mmCIF file of C-alpha atoms in Angstrom:
data_model
loop_
_atom_site.group_PDB
_atom_site.id
_atom_site.type_symbol
_atom_site.label_atom_id
_atom_site.label_comp_id
_atom_site.label_asym_id
_atom_site.label_seq_id
_atom_site.Cartn_x
_atom_site.Cartn_y
_atom_site.Cartn_z
ATOM 1 C CA MET A 4 77.378 53.197 57.776
ATOM 2 C CA ASN A 5 77.572 56.538 56.011
ATOM 3 C CA ASP A 6 76.264 59.081 58.510
ATOM 4 C CA LEU A 7 76.571 62.772 57.756
ATOM 5 C CA LEU A 8 78.321 64.440 60.685
ATOM 6 C CA PHE A 9 78.366 68.018 59.395
ATOM 7 C CA GLU A 10 79.119 70.178 56.378
ATOM 8 C CA LEU A 11 81.713 72.908 56.089
ATOM 9 C CA PRO A 12 81.170 75.967 53.888
ATOM 10 C CA LEU A 13 84.001 76.368 51.417
ATOM 11 C CA PRO A 14 85.688 79.660 50.563
ATOM 12 C CA GLU A 15 86.094 81.063 47.108
ATOM 13 C CA LEU A 16 89.291 80.060 45.341
ATOM 14 C CA PHE A 17 89.152 76.545 46.744
ATOM 15 C CA ASP A 18 89.183 73.497 44.482
ATOM 16 C CA PHE A 19 88.874 70.140 46.231
ATOM 17 C CA ASP A 20 89.920 68.203 43.132
ATOM 18 C CA VAL A 21 93.164 70.165 42.915
ATOM 19 C CA CYS A 22 93.821 69.554 46.605
ATOM 20 C CA LEU A 23 93.131 65.846 46.093
ATOM 21 C CA GLU A 24 95.738 65.776 43.348
ATOM 22 C CA TYR A 25 98.252 67.090 45.841
ATOM 23 C CA LEU A 26 97.185 64.513 48.434
ATOM 24 C CA LYS A 27 97.754 61.755 45.873
ATOM 25 C CA ARG A 28 101.369 62.745 45.241
ATOM 26 C CA SER A 29 102.823 59.632 46.919
ATOM 27 C CA PRO A 30 101.514 56.042 46.940
ATOM 28 C CA LEU A 31 103.445 55.613 50.200
ATOM 29 C CA GLU A 32 101.209 57.982 52.174
ATOM 30 C CA CYS A 33 99.907 56.060 55.195
ATOM 31 C CA LEU A 34 97.697 58.527 57.091
ATOM 32 C CA TYR A 35 94.812 58.730 54.611
ATOM 33 C CA ARG A 36 93.484 57.177 51.420
ATOM 34 C CA THR A 37 92.361 59.199 48.431
ATOM 35 C CA ASP A 38 90.224 58.379 45.418
ATOM 36 C CA GLN A 39 88.599 60.393 42.652
ATOM 37 C CA GLU A 40 85.849 61.709 44.914
ATOM 38 C CA GLY A 41 87.345 62.236 48.342
ATOM 39 C CA VAL A 42 89.706 61.358 51.136
ATOM 40 C CA THR A 43 89.245 58.887 53.994
ATOM 41 C CA ARG A 44 91.115 59.208 57.268
ATOM 42 C CA TYR A 45 91.287 57.559 60.675
ATOM 43 C CA PHE A 46 90.857 59.725 63.791
ATOM 44 C CA LYS A 47 90.703 59.028 67.500
ATOM 45 C CA LEU A 48 87.765 61.025 68.867
ATOM 46 C CA ASP A 49 86.426 60.723 72.416
ATOM 47 C CA ASN A 50 89.095 58.045 72.794
ATOM 48 C CA HIS A 51 87.269 55.954 70.181
ATOM 49 C CA PRO A 52 88.487 55.111 66.665
ATOM 50 C CA VAL A 53 86.427 56.584 63.843
ATOM 51 C CA LEU A 54 86.826 56.558 60.084
ATOM 52 C CA ILE A 55 85.934 59.862 58.457
ATOM 53 C CA ARG A 56 85.344 60.624 54.784
ATOM 54 C CA LEU A 57 85.496 64.043 53.138
ATOM 55 C CA THR A 58 83.761 64.786 49.840
ATOM 56 C CA VAL A 59 82.572 67.899 48.012
ATOM 57 C CA PRO A 60 79.623 66.672 45.945
ATOM 58 C CA GLY A 61 78.181 70.082 45.169
ATOM 59 C CA GLY A 62 81.234 72.283 45.010
ATOM 60 C CA SER A 63 80.309 74.787 47.725
ATOM 61 C CA ARG A 64 80.250 72.651 50.884
ATOM 62 C CA MET A 65 82.443 69.872 52.192
ATOM 63 C CA ARG A 66 80.548 66.855 53.501
ATOM 64 C CA VAL A 67 82.077 65.080 56.490
ATOM 65 C CA THR A 68 80.642 61.594 56.933
ATOM 66 C CA LEU A 69 81.245 58.780 59.381
ATOM 67 C CA LEU A 70 82.121 55.450 57.773
ATOM 68 C CA HIS A 71 82.973 53.480 60.908
ATOM 69 C CA GLY A 72 82.714 54.010 64.663
ATOM 70 C CA ALA A 73 80.387 55.755 67.083
ATOM 71 C CA ILE A 74 79.070 59.251 66.407
ATOM 72 C CA PRO A 75 81.333 61.586 68.399
ATOM 73 C CA ALA A 76 80.110 64.050 71.014
ATOM 74 C CA SER A 77 79.597 67.691 70.059
ATOM 75 C CA ASP A 78 82.944 68.901 71.434
ATOM 76 C CA ALA A 79 84.778 66.215 69.447
ATOM 77 C CA LEU A 80 82.887 67.244 66.317
ATOM 78 C CA GLU A 81 83.912 70.856 66.906
ATOM 79 C CA TRP A 82 87.537 69.729 67.212
ATOM 80 C CA LEU A 83 87.215 67.730 63.977
ATOM 81 C CA ALA A 84 85.698 70.673 62.104
ATOM 82 C CA ARG A 85 88.571 72.919 63.249
ATOM 83 C CA TYR A 86 91.129 70.267 62.298
ATOM 84 C CA ILE A 87 89.707 69.933 58.775
ATOM 85 C CA ALA A 88 89.567 73.708 58.320
ATOM 86 C CA GLU A 89 93.229 73.932 59.305
ATOM 87 C CA TRP A 90 94.149 70.873 57.241
ATOM 88 C CA PHE A 91 92.891 72.604 54.079
ATOM 89 C CA ASP A 92 93.524 76.220 55.173
ATOM 90 C CA LEU A 93 89.859 77.041 54.618
ATOM 91 C CA ASP A 94 89.828 80.295 56.578
ATOM 92 C CA ARG A 95 92.340 82.119 54.385
ATOM 93 C CA ASP A 96 91.408 84.640 51.691
ATOM 94 C CA LEU A 97 93.605 83.738 48.726
ATOM 95 C CA ALA A 98 92.562 86.638 46.502
ATOM 96 C CA PRO A 99 95.650 88.733 47.408
ATOM 97 C CA PHE A 100 97.929 85.793 46.647
ATOM 98 C CA TYR A 101 96.368 85.255 43.239
ATOM 99 C CA ARG A 102 96.678 88.933 42.368
ATOM 100 C CA LEU A 103 100.365 88.727 43.244
ATOM 101 C CA ALA A 104 100.874 85.404 41.445
ATOM 102 C CA GLU A 105 99.169 86.440 38.231
ATOM 103 C CA ALA A 106 101.730 89.228 37.783
ATOM 104 C CA ASP A 107 104.692 86.988 38.587
ATOM 105 C CA PRO A 108 106.491 85.190 35.730
ATOM 106 C CA LEU A 109 107.326 82.124 37.838
ATOM 107 C CA LEU A 110 104.077 81.812 39.773
ATOM 108 C CA GLY A 111 101.622 82.923 37.088
ATOM 109 C CA PRO A 112 101.439 79.648 35.115
ATOM 110 C CA LEU A 113 101.408 77.560 38.309
ATOM 111 C CA ALA A 114 98.630 79.658 39.839
ATOM 112 C CA ALA A 115 96.539 79.145 36.698
ATOM 113 C CA GLN A 116 97.248 75.413 36.505
ATOM 114 C CA HIS A 117 96.580 74.710 40.192
ATOM 115 C CA ARG A 118 93.977 77.368 40.893
ATOM 116 C CA GLY A 119 92.147 76.555 44.107
ATOM 117 C CA LEU A 120 95.043 74.686 45.710
ATOM 118 C CA ARG A 121 95.472 75.432 49.398
ATOM 119 C CA ILE A 122 98.473 74.683 51.576
ATOM 120 C CA VAL A 123 97.582 71.269 52.941
ATOM 121 C CA GLY A 124 98.602 71.609 56.551
ATOM 122 C CA ILE A 125 99.629 69.314 59.383
ATOM 123 C CA PRO A 126 97.656 70.730 62.316
ATOM 124 C CA ASP A 127 99.268 68.441 64.913
ATOM 125 C CA LEU A 128 102.601 69.896 66.048
ATOM 126 C CA PHE A 129 104.229 66.592 66.964
ATOM 127 C CA GLU A 130 103.309 65.040 63.621
ATOM 128 C CA ALA A 131 104.493 68.147 61.746
ATOM 129 C CA LEU A 132 107.825 68.173 63.543
ATOM 130 C CA CYS A 133 108.337 64.450 63.016
ATOM 131 C CA TRP A 134 107.541 64.744 59.309
ATOM 132 C CA ALA A 135 110.015 67.591 58.950
ATOM 133 C CA ILE A 136 112.681 65.712 60.916
ATOM 134 C CA LEU A 137 112.204 62.560 58.843
ATOM 135 C CA GLY A 138 112.507 64.634 55.670
ATOM 136 C CA GLN A 139 115.812 66.239 56.575
ATOM 137 C CA GLN A 140 118.394 65.652 53.825
ATOM 138 C CA VAL A 141 116.598 62.718 52.173
ATOM 139 C CA ASN A 142 114.423 62.446 49.085
ATOM 140 C CA LEU A 143 110.652 62.545 49.435
ATOM 141 C CA ALA A 144 110.113 58.846 48.730
ATOM 142 C CA PHE A 145 112.475 57.797 51.519
ATOM 143 C CA ALA A 146 110.865 60.286 53.926
ATOM 144 C CA TYR A 147 107.497 58.662 53.213
ATOM 145 C CA ARG A 148 108.982 55.225 53.890
ATOM 146 C CA LEU A 149 110.314 56.418 57.232
ATOM 147 C CA LYS A 150 106.930 57.879 58.156
ATOM 148 C CA ARG A 151 105.161 54.663 57.193
ATOM 149 C CA GLN A 152 107.573 52.562 59.252
ATOM 150 C CA LEU A 153 107.298 54.847 62.281
ATOM 151 C CA THR A 154 103.506 54.974 62.033
ATOM 152 C CA ALA A 155 103.082 51.228 61.549
ATOM 153 C CA ALA A 156 105.367 50.500 64.498
ATOM 154 C CA TYR A 157 103.867 52.947 67.013
ATOM 155 C CA GLY A 158 100.576 54.312 65.694
ATOM 156 C CA GLU A 159 97.115 52.834 66.098
ATOM 157 C CA ALA A 160 95.525 51.035 63.171
ATOM 158 C CA LEU A 161 92.002 50.306 61.984
ATOM 159 C CA GLU A 162 91.075 47.571 59.507
ATOM 160 C CA TRP A 163 88.070 48.389 57.350
ATOM 161 C CA GLU A 164 86.900 46.880 54.072
ATOM 162 C CA GLY A 165 90.259 45.365 53.244
ATOM 163 C CA HIS A 166 92.366 48.436 53.998
ATOM 164 C CA THR A 167 94.448 49.428 57.004
ATOM 165 C CA TYR A 168 94.092 52.990 58.229
ATOM 166 C CA TYR A 169 96.651 54.481 60.606
ATOM 167 C CA ALA A 170 96.739 57.331 63.068
ATOM 168 C CA PHE A 171 100.095 58.973 63.640
ATOM 169 C CA PRO A 172 101.438 58.028 67.074
ATOM 170 C CA GLY A 173 101.119 60.549 69.871
ATOM 171 C CA PRO A 174 104.232 61.804 71.667
ATOM 172 C CA GLU A 175 103.418 59.901 74.861
ATOM 173 C CA VAL A 176 103.958 56.607 73.022
ATOM 174 C CA PHE A 177 107.700 57.287 72.865
ATOM 175 C CA ALA A 178 108.285 57.791 76.591
ATOM 176 C CA GLU A 179 110.079 54.463 77.020
ATOM 177 C CA VAL A 180 111.279 53.912 73.457
ATOM 178 C CA PRO A 181 115.083 53.593 73.208
ATOM 179 C CA GLN A 182 116.941 55.395 70.458
ATOM 180 C CA GLU A 183 118.207 52.108 69.010
ATOM 181 C CA GLU A 184 114.633 50.990 68.375
ATOM 182 C CA LEU A 185 114.036 53.961 66.094
ATOM 183 C CA CYS A 186 117.374 53.419 64.383
ATOM 184 C CA ALA A 187 116.175 49.924 63.525
ATOM 185 C CA LEU A 188 113.461 51.645 61.447
ATOM 186 C CA GLN A 189 116.227 53.308 59.367
ATOM 187 C CA LEU A 190 116.236 56.621 61.216
ATOM 188 C CA THR A 191 119.709 58.019 61.710
ATOM 189 C CA ARG A 192 120.880 58.367 65.296
ATOM 190 C CA SER A 193 120.472 62.130 65.025
ATOM 191 C CA LYS A 194 116.885 61.881 63.733
ATOM 192 C CA ALA A 195 115.982 59.260 66.329
ATOM 193 C CA ARG A 196 117.331 61.441 69.121
ATOM 194 C CA THR A 197 115.467 64.507 67.834
ATOM 195 C CA VAL A 198 112.162 62.629 67.497
ATOM 196 C CA LEU A 199 112.500 61.414 71.092
ATOM 197 C CA ASP A 200 113.416 64.905 72.318
ATOM 198 C CA VAL A 201 110.417 66.429 70.540
ATOM 199 C CA ALA A 202 108.160 63.675 71.889
ATOM 200 C CA ALA A 203 109.285 64.397 75.450
ATOM 201 C CA LEU A 204 108.791 68.150 75.033
ATOM 202 C CA THR A 205 105.305 67.893 73.534
ATOM 203 C CA ALA A 206 104.116 65.117 75.877
ATOM 204 C CA SER A 207 105.137 67.171 78.901
ATOM 205 C CA GLY A 208 103.536 70.362 77.600
ATOM 206 C CA ALA A 209 106.896 72.146 77.454
ATOM 207 C CA LEU A 210 106.262 72.681 73.729
ATOM 208 C CA SER A 211 102.826 73.169 72.194
ATOM 209 C CA ARG A 212 101.229 74.518 69.067
ATOM 210 C CA GLU A 213 99.151 76.893 71.186
ATOM 211 C CA GLU A 214 102.308 78.360 72.699
ATOM 212 C CA LEU A 215 103.907 78.851 69.292
ATOM 213 C CA LEU A 216 100.778 80.408 67.782
ATOM 214 C CA ASN A 217 100.770 82.993 70.575
ATOM 215 C CA LEU A 218 104.276 84.093 69.614
ATOM 216 C CA SER A 219 105.349 86.227 66.689
ATOM 217 C CA PRO A 220 106.570 84.184 63.686
ATOM 218 C CA GLU A 221 110.143 85.149 64.471
ATOM 219 C CA ALA A 222 109.813 84.214 68.148
ATOM 220 C CA ALA A 223 108.133 80.914 67.235
ATOM 221 C CA GLU A 224 111.030 80.103 64.963
ATOM 222 C CA GLN A 225 113.561 80.904 67.679
ATOM 223 C CA ARG A 226 111.651 78.653 70.065
ATOM 224 C CA LEU A 227 111.831 75.791 67.582
ATOM 225 C CA LEU A 228 115.511 76.400 66.906
ATOM 226 C CA GLN A 229 116.232 75.793 70.590
ATOM 227 C CA ILE A 230 115.447 72.099 70.023
ATOM 228 C CA ARG A 231 118.517 70.013 69.304
ATOM 229 C CA GLY A 232 118.301 68.739 65.726
ATOM 230 C CA VAL A 233 115.878 71.438 64.536
ATOM 231 C CA GLY A 234 117.505 73.859 62.129
ATOM 232 C CA PRO A 235 116.271 76.711 59.914
ATOM 233 C CA TRP A 236 114.766 74.443 57.236
ATOM 234 C CA THR A 237 112.799 72.405 59.787
ATOM 235 C CA SER A 238 111.564 75.444 61.678
ATOM 236 C CA GLN A 239 110.460 77.219 58.485
ATOM 237 C CA TYR A 240 108.722 74.071 57.280
ATOM 238 C CA VAL A 241 106.796 73.734 60.558
ATOM 239 C CA ARG A 242 105.842 77.408 60.449
ATOM 240 C CA MET A 243 104.515 76.824 56.933
ATOM 241 C CA ARG A 244 102.675 73.522 57.384
ATOM 242 C CA CYS A 245 101.583 73.668 61.034
ATOM 243 C CA LEU A 246 101.594 77.257 62.290
ATOM 244 C CA ASP A 247 99.608 78.719 59.366
ATOM 245 C CA ASP A 248 102.332 81.269 58.642
ATOM 246 C CA PRO A 249 102.071 82.437 55.008
ATOM 247 C CA SER A 250 105.388 84.293 55.316
ATOM 248 C CA ALA A 251 107.424 81.164 56.126
ATOM 249 C CA PHE A 252 110.053 80.459 53.503
ATOM 250 C CA PRO A 253 112.333 77.391 53.598
ATOM 251 C CA ALA A 254 115.022 78.898 51.375
ATOM 252 C CA GLY A 255 117.309 75.927 51.990
ATOM 253 C CA ASP A 256 114.788 73.452 50.570
ATOM 254 C CA VAL A 257 116.289 71.422 47.723
ATOM 255 C CA GLY A 258 112.908 70.917 46.073
ATOM 256 C CA LEU A 259 112.280 74.656 46.037
ATOM 257 C CA GLN A 260 115.730 75.245 44.571
ATOM 258 C CA ASN A 261 115.131 72.634 41.866
ATOM 259 C CA ALA A 262 111.737 74.102 41.006
ATOM 260 C CA VAL A 263 113.139 77.602 40.548
ATOM 261 C CA LYS A 264 116.086 76.233 38.551
ATOM 262 C CA PHE A 265 113.678 74.400 36.226
ATOM 263 C CA LEU A 266 111.139 77.192 35.815
ATOM 264 C CA ALA A 267 113.722 79.953 35.414
ATOM 265 C CA GLY A 268 115.848 77.912 32.984
ATOM 266 C CA MET A 269 118.951 78.186 35.151
ATOM 267 C CA ASP A 270 122.003 75.984 34.632
ATOM 268 C CA ARG A 271 122.422 75.563 38.401
ATOM 269 C CA LYS A 272 120.325 75.617 41.531
ATOM 270 C CA PRO A 273 119.825 79.059 43.061
ATOM 271 C CA THR A 274 121.483 79.655 46.387
ATOM 272 C CA PRO A 275 119.379 80.303 49.515
ATOM 273 C CA ALA A 276 120.486 83.938 49.351
ATOM 274 C CA GLU A 277 119.250 84.196 45.755
ATOM 275 C CA LEU A 278 115.941 82.642 46.740
ATOM 276 C CA LEU A 279 115.528 85.112 49.596
ATOM 277 C CA ALA A 280 116.123 87.945 47.168
ATOM 278 C CA LEU A 281 113.606 86.443 44.734
ATOM 279 C CA ALA A 282 111.034 86.056 47.532
ATOM 280 C CA GLU A 283 111.058 89.775 48.273
ATOM 281 C CA ARG A 284 108.438 90.173 45.561
ATOM 282 C CA TRP A 285 106.219 87.602 47.320
ATOM 283 C CA GLY A 286 106.161 89.457 50.643
ATOM 284 C CA GLY A 287 103.667 87.896 53.042
ATOM 285 C CA TRP A 288 102.934 84.981 50.697
ATOM 286 C CA GLU A 289 106.276 83.197 50.610
ATOM 287 C CA ALA A 290 104.799 79.939 51.950
ATOM 288 C CA TYR A 291 102.141 79.833 49.225
ATOM 289 C CA ALA A 292 104.726 80.670 46.589
ATOM 290 C CA THR A 293 106.797 77.743 47.861
ATOM 291 C CA PHE A 294 103.840 75.378 47.877
ATOM 292 C CA TYR A 295 102.956 76.214 44.282
ATOM 293 C CA LEU A 296 106.572 76.031 43.124
ATOM 294 C CA TRP A 297 106.806 72.534 44.610
ATOM 295 C CA ARG A 298 103.925 71.517 42.344
ATOM 296 C CA ALA A 299 106.207 72.057 39.361
ATOM 297 C CA LEU A 300 108.162 68.984 40.491
ATOM 298 C CA TYR A 301 105.356 66.401 40.671
#
């Protein structure tokens, strides 16, 4: 099966190959598989498992094809189209960012090297929060291992042509999961507790992406900071990767600090205060500046 579901028009300043390079940054990624031509991902649509493939054969339109499963209903296809647009930030005009970056000594070379890269988002709030929580104060490789273990233990899986494809577990799955069970997956007690708290909030509707998107960025951050175990770094990261906020800036991010240290030739990592001062020249595009600076590390 290789049925065309729909095509998405692509904006200018979008390069699928560059985005694929970002998606390939870890061999431990468990929620999709990439190759030279596209990305394949498992979704649950209309309560049925489907395997979706994204390619850009002509350069101007993204083809979304069905590899396995029943053709979804029209409302599910609309949801999928919106998800993909948010996944690759397709609705954003990047021309102002590139004008800013080209005049910036740190961003200029990165903007040229990775031209067409979009912030690859995490449109699902529960998944975005979990990924940020798992990544707190650990290196990226270990965060990926934690995500793989959590997904394999609680997410749904689909076997197809010798590969296993996973969907990240929904928050309702954790209703009866004890904290010790998550600790057995190498989560700290604090991370396990926070994942369970976030699962309860999102499953009950007490916390939702829609609610946060209806707030100002500052109010959305304050709402996230009310959650035990969610601090400034986590809230900024979720604003950046899930809430489509180009002004989000995780100044406490170690990777960001290392990137600026390397690119600026510093003999130490910049402090969060120094990064905030540096980011004043990126006003409104701090999240994109961060995303491109991260690319200097891998």
